[in-house]
Coordinates of C-alpha atoms in Angstrom, one line a residue:
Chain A
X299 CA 0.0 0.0 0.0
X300 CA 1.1 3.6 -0.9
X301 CA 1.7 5.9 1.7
X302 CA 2.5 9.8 1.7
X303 CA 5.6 11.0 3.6
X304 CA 3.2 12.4 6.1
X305 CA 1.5 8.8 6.4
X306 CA 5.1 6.9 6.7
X307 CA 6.3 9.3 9.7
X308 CA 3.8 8.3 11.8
X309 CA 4.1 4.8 11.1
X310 CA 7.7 5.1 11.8
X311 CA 6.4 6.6 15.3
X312 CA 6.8 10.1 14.7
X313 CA 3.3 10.7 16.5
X314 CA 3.6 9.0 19.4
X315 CA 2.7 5.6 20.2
X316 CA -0.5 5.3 20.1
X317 CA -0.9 6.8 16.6
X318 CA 2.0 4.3 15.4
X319 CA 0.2 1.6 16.4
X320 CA -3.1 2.9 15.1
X321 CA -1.0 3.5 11.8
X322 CA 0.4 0.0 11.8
X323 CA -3.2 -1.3 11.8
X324 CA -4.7 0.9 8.9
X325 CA -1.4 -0.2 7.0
X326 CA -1.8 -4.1 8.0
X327 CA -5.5 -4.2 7.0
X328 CA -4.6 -2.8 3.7
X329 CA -2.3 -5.3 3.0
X330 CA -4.5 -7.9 3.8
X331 CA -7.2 -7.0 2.0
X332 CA -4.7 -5.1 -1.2
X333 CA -5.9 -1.5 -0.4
X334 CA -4.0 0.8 -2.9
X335 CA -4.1 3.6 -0.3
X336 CA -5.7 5.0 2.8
X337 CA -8.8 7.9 2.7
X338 CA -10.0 10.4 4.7
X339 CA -13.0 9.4 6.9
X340 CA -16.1 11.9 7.4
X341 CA -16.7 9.9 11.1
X342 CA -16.4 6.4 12.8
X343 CA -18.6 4.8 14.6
X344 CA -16.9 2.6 17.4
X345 CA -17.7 -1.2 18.6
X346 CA -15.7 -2.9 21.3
X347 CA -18.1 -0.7 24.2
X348 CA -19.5 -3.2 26.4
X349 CA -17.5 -5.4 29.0
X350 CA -19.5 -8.2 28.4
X351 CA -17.5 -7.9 24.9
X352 CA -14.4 -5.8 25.8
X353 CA -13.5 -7.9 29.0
X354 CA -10.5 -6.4 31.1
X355 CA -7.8 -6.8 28.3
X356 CA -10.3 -4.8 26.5
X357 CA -10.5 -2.5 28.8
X358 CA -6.6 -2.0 30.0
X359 CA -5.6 -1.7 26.2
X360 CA -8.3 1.1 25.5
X361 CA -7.1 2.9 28.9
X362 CA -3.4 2.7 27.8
X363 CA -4.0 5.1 24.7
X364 CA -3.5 8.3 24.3
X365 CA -3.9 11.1 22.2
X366 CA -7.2 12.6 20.9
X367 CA -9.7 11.4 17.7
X368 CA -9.1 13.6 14.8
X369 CA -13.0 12.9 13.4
X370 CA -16.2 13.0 15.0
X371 CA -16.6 9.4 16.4
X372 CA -19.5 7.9 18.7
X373 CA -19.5 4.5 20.6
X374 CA -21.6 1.3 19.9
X375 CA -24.0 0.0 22.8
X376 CA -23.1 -0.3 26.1
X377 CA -23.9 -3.3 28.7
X378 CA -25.9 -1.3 30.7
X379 CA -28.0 1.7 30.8
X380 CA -25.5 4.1 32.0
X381 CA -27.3 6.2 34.9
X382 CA -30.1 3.7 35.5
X383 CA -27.9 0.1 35.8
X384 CA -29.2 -0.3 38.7
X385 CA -32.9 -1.0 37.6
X386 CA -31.5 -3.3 35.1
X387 CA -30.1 -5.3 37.9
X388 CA -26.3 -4.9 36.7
X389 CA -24.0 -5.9 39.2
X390 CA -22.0 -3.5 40.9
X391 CA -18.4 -4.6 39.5
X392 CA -19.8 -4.5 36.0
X393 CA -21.3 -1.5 36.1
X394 CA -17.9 0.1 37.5
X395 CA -16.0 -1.3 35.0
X396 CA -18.5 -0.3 32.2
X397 CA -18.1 3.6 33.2
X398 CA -14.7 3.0 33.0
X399 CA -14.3 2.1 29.6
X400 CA -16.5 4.8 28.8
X401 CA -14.6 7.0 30.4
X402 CA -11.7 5.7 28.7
X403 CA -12.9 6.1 25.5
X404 CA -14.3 10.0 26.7
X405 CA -10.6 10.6 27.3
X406 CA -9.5 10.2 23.9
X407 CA -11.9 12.4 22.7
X408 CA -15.0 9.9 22.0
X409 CA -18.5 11.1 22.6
X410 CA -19.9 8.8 25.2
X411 CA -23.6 8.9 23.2
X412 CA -23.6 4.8 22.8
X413 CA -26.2 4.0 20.2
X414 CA -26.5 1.5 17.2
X415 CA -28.1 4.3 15.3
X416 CA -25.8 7.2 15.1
X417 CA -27.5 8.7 11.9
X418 CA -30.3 8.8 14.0
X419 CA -28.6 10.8 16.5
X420 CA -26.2 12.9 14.4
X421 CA -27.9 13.2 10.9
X422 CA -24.4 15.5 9.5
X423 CA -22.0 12.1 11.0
X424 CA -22.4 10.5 6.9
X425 CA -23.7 12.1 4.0
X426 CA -24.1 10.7 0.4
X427 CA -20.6 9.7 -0.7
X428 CA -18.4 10.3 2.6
X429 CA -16.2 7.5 3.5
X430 CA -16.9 6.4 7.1
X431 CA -15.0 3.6 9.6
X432 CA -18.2 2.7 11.0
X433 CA -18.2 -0.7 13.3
X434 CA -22.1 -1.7 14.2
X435 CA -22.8 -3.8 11.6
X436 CA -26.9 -2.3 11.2
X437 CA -25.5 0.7 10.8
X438 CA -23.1 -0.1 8.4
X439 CA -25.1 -0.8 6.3
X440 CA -28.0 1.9 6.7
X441 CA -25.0 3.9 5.8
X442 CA -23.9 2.1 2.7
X443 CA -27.7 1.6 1.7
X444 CA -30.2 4.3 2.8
X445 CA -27.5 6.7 3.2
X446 CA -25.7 5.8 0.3
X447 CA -22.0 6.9 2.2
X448 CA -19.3 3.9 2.1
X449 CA -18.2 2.0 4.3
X450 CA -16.7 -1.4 5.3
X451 CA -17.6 -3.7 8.5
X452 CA -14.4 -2.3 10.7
X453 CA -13.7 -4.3 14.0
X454 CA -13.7 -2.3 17.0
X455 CA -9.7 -1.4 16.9
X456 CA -9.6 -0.8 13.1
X457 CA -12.1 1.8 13.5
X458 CA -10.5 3.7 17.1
X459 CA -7.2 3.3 14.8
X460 CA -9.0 5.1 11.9
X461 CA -10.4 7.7 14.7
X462 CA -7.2 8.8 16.3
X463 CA -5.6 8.9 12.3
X464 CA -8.5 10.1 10.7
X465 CA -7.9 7.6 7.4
X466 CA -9.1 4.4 6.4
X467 CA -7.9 1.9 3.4
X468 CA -9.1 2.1 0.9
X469 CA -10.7 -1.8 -0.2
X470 CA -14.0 -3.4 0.1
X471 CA -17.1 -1.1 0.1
X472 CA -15.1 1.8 -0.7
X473 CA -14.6 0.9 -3.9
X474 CA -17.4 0.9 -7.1
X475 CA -16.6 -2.6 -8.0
X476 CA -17.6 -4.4 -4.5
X477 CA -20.8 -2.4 -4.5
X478 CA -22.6 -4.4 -7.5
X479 CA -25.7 -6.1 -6.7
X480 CA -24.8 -10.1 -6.4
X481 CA -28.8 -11.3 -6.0
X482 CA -31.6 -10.2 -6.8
X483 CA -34.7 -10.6 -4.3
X484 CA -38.5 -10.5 -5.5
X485 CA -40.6 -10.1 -2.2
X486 CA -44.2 -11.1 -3.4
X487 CA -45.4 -10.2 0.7
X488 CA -47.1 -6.9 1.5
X489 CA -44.6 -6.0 4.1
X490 CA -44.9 -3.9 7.4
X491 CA -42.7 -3.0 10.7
X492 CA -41.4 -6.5 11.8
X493 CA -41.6 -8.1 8.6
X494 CA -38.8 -6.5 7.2
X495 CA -36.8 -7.7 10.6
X496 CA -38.4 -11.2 8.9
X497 CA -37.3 -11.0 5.2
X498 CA -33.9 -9.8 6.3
X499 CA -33.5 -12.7 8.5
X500 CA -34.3 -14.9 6.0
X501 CA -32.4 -13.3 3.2
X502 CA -29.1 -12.6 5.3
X503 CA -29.3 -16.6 5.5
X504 CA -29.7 -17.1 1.8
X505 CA -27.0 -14.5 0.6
X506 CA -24.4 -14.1 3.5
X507 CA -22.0 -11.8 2.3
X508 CA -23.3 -10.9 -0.9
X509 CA -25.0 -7.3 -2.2
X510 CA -29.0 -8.5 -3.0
X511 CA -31.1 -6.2 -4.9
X512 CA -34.7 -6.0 -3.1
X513 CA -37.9 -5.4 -5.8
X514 CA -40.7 -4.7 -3.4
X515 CA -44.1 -3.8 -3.8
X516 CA -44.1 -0.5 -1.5
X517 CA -41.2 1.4 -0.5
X518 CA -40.3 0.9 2.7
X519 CA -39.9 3.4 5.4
X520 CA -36.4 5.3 6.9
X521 CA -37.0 2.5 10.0
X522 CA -38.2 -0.6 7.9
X523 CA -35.0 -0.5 6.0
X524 CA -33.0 0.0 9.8
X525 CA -34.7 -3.1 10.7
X526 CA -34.1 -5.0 7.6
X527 CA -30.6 -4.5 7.2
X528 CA -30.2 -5.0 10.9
X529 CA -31.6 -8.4 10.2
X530 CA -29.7 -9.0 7.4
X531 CA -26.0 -8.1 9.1
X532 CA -26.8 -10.4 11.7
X533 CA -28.1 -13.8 9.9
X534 CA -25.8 -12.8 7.3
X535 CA -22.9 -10.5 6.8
X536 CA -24.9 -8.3 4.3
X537 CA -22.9 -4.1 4.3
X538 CA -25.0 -3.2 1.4
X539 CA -28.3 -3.6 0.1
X540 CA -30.7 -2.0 -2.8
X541 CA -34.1 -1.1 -2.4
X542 CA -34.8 1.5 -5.4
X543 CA -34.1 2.1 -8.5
X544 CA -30.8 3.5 -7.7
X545 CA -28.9 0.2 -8.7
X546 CA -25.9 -0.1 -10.4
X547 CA -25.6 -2.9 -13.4
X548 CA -24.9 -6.3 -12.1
X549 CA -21.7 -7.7 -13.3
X550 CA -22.0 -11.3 -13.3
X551 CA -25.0 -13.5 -13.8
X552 CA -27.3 -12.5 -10.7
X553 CA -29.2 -15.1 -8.8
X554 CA -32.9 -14.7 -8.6
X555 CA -34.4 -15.3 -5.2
X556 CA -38.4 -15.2 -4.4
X557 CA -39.8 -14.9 -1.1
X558 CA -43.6 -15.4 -0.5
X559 CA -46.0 -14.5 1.7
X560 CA -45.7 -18.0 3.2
X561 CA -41.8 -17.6 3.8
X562 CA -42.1 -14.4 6.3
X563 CA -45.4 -16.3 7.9
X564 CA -43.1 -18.8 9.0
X565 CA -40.6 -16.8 10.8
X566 CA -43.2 -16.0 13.0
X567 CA -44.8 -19.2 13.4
X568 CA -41.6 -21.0 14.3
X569 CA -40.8 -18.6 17.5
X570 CA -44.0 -18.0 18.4
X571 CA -44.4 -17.0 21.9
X572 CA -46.2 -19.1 24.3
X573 CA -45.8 -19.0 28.4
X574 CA -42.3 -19.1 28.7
X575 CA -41.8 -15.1 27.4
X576 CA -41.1 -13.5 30.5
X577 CA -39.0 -10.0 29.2
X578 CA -40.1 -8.5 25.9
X579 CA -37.4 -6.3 24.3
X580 CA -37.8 -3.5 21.6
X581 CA -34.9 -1.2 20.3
X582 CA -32.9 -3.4 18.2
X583 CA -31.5 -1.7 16.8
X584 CA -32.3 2.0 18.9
X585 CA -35.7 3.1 18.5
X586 CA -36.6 6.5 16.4
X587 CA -38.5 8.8 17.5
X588 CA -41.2 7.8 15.7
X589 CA -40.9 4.3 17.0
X590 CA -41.1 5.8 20.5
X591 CA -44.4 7.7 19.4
X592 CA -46.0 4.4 18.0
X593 CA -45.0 2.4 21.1
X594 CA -46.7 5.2 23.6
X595 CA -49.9 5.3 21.3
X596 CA -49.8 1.4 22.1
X597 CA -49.6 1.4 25.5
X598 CA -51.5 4.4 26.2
X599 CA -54.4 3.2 29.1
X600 CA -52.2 -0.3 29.7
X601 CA -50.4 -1.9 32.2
X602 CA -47.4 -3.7 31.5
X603 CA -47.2 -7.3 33.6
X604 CA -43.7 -8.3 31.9
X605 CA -40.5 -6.7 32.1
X606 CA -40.8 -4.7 29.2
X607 CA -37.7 -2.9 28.0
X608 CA -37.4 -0.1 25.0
X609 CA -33.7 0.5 24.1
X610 CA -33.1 3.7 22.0
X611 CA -30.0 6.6 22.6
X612 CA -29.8 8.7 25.2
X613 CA -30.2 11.9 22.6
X614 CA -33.5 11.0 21.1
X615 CA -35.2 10.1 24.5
X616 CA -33.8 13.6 26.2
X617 CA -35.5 15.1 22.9
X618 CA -39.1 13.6 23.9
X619 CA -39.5 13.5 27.8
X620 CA -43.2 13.6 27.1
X621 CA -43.2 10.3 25.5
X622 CA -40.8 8.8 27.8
X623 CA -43.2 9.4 30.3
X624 CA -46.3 8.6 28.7
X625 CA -44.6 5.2 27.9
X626 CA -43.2 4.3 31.5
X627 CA -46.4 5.4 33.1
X628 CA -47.1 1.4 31.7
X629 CA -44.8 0.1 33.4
X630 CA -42.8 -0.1 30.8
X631 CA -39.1 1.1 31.0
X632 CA -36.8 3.3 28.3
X633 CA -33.4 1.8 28.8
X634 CA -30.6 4.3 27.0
X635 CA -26.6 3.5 25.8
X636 CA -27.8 -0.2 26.0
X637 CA -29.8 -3.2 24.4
X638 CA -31.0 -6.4 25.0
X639 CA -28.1 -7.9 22.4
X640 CA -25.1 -6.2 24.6
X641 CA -26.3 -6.5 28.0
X642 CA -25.3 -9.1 30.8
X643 CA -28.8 -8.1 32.0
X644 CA -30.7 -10.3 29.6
X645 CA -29.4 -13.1 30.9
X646 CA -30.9 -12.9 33.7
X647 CA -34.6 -13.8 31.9
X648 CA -35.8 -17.1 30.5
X649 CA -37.3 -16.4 26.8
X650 CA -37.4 -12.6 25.6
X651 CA -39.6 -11.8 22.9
X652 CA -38.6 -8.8 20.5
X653 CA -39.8 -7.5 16.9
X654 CA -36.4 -7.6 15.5
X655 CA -34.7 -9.8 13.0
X656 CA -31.3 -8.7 14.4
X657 CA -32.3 -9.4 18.1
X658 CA -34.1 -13.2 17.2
X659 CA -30.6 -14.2 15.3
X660 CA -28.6 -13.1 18.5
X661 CA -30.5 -13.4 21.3
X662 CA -30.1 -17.2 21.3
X663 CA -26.3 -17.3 21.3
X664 CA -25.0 -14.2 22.3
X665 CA -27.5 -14.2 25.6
X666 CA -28.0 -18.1 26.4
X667 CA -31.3 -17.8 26.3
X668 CA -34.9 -18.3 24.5
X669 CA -36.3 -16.2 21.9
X670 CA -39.6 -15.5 20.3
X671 CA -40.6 -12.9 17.9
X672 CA -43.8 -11.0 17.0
X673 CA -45.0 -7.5 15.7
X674 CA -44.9 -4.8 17.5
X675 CA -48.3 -5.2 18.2
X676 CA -48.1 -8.6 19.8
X677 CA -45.2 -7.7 22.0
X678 CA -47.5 -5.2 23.9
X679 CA -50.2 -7.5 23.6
X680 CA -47.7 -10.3 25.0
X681 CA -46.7 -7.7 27.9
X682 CA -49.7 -6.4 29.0
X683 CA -51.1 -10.0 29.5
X684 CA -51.8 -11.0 33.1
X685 CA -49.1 -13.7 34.6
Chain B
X157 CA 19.1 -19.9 7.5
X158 CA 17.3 -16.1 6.2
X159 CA 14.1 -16.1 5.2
X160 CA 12.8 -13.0 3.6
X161 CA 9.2 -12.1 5.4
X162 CA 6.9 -9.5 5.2
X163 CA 6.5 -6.9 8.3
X164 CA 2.8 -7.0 9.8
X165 CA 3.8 -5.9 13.4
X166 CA 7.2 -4.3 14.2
X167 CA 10.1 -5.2 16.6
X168 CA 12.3 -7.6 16.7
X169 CA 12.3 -10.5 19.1
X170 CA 13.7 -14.5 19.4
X171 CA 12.4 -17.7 21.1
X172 CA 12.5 -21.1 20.7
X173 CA 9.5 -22.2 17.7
X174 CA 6.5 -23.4 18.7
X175 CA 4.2 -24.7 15.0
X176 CA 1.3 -26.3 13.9
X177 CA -0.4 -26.4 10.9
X178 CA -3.8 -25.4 11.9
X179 CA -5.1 -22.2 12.3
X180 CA -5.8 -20.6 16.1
X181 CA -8.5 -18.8 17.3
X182 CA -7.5 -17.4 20.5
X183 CA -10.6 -16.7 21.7
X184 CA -11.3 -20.0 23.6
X185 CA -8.3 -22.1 22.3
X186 CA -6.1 -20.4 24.4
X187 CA -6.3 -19.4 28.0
X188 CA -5.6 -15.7 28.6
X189 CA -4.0 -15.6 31.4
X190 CA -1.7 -18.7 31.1
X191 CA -0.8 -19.3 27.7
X192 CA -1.8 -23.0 27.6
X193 CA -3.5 -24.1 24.7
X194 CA -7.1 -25.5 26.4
X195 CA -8.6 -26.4 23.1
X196 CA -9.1 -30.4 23.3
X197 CA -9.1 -30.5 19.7
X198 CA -6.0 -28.4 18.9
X199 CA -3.1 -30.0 17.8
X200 CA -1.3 -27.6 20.2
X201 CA -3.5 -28.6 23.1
X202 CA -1.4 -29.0 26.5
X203 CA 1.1 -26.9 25.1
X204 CA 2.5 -23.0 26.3
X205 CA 2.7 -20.0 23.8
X206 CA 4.2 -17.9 26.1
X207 CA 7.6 -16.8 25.0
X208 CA 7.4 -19.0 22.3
X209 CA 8.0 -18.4 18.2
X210 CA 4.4 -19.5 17.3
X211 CA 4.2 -20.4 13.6
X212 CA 0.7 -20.8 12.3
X213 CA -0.6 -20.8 8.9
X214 CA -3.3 -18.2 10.1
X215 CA -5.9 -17.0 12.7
X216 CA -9.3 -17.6 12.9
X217 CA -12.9 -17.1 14.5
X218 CA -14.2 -14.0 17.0
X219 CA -12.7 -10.7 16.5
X220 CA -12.7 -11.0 20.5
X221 CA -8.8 -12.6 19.7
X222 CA -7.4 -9.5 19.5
X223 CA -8.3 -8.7 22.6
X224 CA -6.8 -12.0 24.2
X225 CA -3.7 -11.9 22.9
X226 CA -3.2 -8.2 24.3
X227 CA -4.3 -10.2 27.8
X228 CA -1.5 -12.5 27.0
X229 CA 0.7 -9.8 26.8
X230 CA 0.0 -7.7 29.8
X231 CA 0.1 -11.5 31.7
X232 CA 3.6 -12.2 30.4
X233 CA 2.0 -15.0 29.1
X234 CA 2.1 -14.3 25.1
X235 CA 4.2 -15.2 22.4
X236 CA 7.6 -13.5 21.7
X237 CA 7.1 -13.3 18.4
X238 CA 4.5 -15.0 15.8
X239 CA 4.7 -15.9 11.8
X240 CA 1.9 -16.8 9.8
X241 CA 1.9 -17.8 6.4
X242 CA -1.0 -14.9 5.4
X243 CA -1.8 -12.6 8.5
X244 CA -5.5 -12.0 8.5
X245 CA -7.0 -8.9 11.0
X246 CA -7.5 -10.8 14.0
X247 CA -4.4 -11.8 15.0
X248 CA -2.6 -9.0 12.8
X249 CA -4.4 -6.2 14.6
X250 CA -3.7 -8.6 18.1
X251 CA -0.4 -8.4 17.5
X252 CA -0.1 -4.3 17.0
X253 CA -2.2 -3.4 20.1
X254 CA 0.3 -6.2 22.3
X255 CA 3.8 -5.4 20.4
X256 CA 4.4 -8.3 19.4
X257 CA 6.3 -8.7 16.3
X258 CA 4.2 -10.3 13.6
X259 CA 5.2 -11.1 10.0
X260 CA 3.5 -13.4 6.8
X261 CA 4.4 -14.0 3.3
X262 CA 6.9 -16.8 4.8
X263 CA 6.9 -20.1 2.4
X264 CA 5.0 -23.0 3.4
X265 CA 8.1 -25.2 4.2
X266 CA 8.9 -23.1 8.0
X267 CA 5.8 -25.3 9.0
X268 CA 7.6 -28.4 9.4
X269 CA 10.5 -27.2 11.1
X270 CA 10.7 -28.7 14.3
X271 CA 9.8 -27.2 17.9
X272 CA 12.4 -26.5 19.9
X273 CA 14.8 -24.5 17.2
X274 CA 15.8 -21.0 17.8
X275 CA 14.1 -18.3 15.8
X276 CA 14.7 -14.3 15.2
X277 CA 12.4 -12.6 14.0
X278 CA 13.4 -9.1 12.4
X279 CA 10.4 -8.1 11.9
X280 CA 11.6 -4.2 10.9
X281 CA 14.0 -5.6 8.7
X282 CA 11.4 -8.2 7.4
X283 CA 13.7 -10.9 7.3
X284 CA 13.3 -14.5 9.8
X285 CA 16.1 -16.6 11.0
X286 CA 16.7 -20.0 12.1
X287 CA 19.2 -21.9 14.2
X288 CA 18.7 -25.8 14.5
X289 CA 19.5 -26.2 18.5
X290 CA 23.0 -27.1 19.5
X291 CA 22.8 -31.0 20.8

């Protein structure tokens, strides 16, 4: 890989160690992957935020930096909500570890806003075109596909490396050539909220890494297409998706997928939730504000007999304390900087039921333990049921 | 015996070789704060990396390995240096965080040298060298 003069003095160490080393990893991931160069980035977006993830090593590596981020960057999910841990019934050690890793991260210059959907928060963080170092893998790819900015599915030290440099290689989703459509996907379902968390699950399955080409019958809204690449990162490793007619040509021979009516019916019908469901789970990934006005139109006059938890960022639920409110005077509770995926807290429950694609591939493994999934509709439903 | 390498992590560090011809995923092959491989089903299992050359054709599985091999480090319990036939980010962006000097591009023949000979490994000068140990 080329670099300028500028570029090789700090990989010879000219800018302090930490900026070496975060040199050293731009230049190794290059290599690997035969980047020509690196590129400016308009913003990361950082992963590596929870302990349950991070663990101590995590943790001590991330304290040992120094030196200050030379982009805007904003951190993935925490573990825990980070004032109300408590309620959550985070232990005490975890919780104090988890503030310092965000505190850690504040240090170098890292705004502690921990959400999933930073172009929620921060619509100027990626613009059409702008090349990002973005980590979540949902909103990777909202910014590669709704967003239409580029970039690639960075771990959580490639993208603090491309923070503190301010550069990224350039391979992978930065380029025009790895952003061709590789399937495309006829969806002969009228399709609404969760069932886009349903195709995605499916088709993430069917393609895995590859870019599919969605022909639907509607558009789809700003949060269907959240949900459905959400879905699609997680049963897949999908970074790029079409949805309009904004589709570049295909190269090869593209493979023609069909999915029916039938095929999202049966997502639901295998995790149905039955008496087991004993947490139900929205915000995967972070709720919109618009989300949060559906959800208190939903449970507006009901009691919530489940732990109910909504998961969105701090920033959008300070912006509506009116619906937070409204929404907890149910019983139910807004959890911020976290989500059910992340936190140790889920563990603590026996089946969760959620309305996310993302969440029912995850749950399962990542929290050891049962999953069902529903609409939106049914999770209240589900919720406000008696014991 | 030279053999000409390609620099992945810098520094410059020597041990005796540790190799197998599968690839590692530190996170849950190796314990953290040992160095013992604990994987049943590793050909390395039983065995210490720490201060070891490991050679290893690459790594493998959770991102989460970059992490442990920086808890090998700051345990005293890592590798002194490793060599892969063709790095991939895990354990190339492990290695940077820890220090450790990493390099690939070696040919497939330094897999069946035998453990127990002395390696260099220059990783700024991108070059590896080999001493068959003194009987």
């Amino acid at each position: 890989m080329h670099l300028t003069k500028e570029e090789e003095l700090i990989y010879l160490g000219e800018g302090g160690d930490t900026k070496r080393r975060s040199m050293e990893i731009l230049v190794a991931l290059g290599d690997i992957y035969g980047a020509d160069r690196l590129i400016p980035v308009a913003s990361t977006q950082i992963a590596g935020v929870s302990y349950k993830t991070l663990g101590e090593a995590g943790l001590e590596w991330i304290s040992d930096l120094r030196g200050k981020v030379v982009v805007p960057s904003i951190l993935n999910p925490a573990g825990m909500d980070l004032c109300r841990w408590q309620e959550m019934k985070i232990e005490e050690e975890f919780a104090r570890h988890q503030l310092e890793i965000i505190e850690a991260y504040r240090r170098l210059g890292i705004s502690p806003d921990c959400t999933c959907t930073p172009y929620n928060l921060r619509p100027d963080a990626a613009r059409p075109g702008e090349n990002l170092a973005w980590s979540e893998s949902s909103a990777v790819s909202f910014a590669n596909s709704v967003i239409g900015a580029r970039t690639n599915r960075e771990g959580g030290p490639s993208a603090l490396a491309a923070a503190l440099v301010g550069k990224t290689p350039r391979y992978g989703y930065h380029l025009d050539e790895k952003r061709v459509p590789t399937h495309r996907i006829k969806v002969e379902a009228h399709l609404e909220g969760s069932d886009y968390g349903a195709l995605g699950y499916l088709v993430g399955k069917i393609v895995r890494g590859g870019v599919p080409r969605f022909v639907f019958r509607l558009r789809p809204t700003r949060d269907e297409l959240k949900s459905l690449g959400a879905a699609m990162a997680a049963s897949g490793s999908v970074a790029l998706y079409y949805f309009d007619e904004k589709v570049p040509p295909a190269q090869d021979e593209i493979e023609d997928i069909t999915v029916s009516p039938a095929d999202v019916r049966e997502v639901y019908e295998k995790n149905f939730a039955d008496e087991d469901v004993d947490i139900v789970a929205i915000g995967c990934p972070h709720c919109s504000q618009k989300e949060l006005e559906r959800l208190a139109d939903l449970l507006a006059g009901k009691k919530v007999h489940r732990e109910f938890w909504i998961c969105t960022a701090r920033g959008i639920a300070e912006r509506c304390p009116r619906l937070v409110e409204k929404i907890e005077q149910s019983g139910a509770r807004i959890f911020c900087d976290t989500c059910m995926v992340v936190s140790p807290a889920s563990e603590l429950h026996r089946k969760m039921m959620v309305n996310s694609g993302k969440a029912l591939a995850y749950i399962p493994g990542m929290c050891k333990i049962e999953a069902a999934f529903g609409t939106l509709e049914d999770c209240v439903r589900v919720a406000a049921k008696r014991v | 015996m030279e053999i000409r390498c390609h620099r992945v992590s810098g520094g410059r560090s020597a041990g005796k070789a540790l190799v197998t011809r599968e690839p590692i995923s530190f996170l849950g092959t190796v314990d953290p704060d040992t160095g013992m491989v604990v994987d049943p089903g590793h050909e390395l299992y039983g065995r210490s990396i720490g201060g070891k050359v490991l050679i290893f054709p690459e790594g493998k599985g959770s991102t989460v390995g970059s992490y442990v091999i920086y808890q090998l480090k700051k345990r005293g319990a890592a590798p002194a240096a490793m060599i892969n036939l063709q790095s991939e980010p895990i354990v190339a962006v492990g290695a940077i965080i820890s220090g450790i000097p990493l390099v690939d591009g070696v040919p497939e023949d330094l897999l069946s040298i035998e453990d127990g000979y002395e390696v260099v490994v220059d990783a700024n000068e991108e070059v590896v060298r080999i001493e068959e140990p003194s009987a």
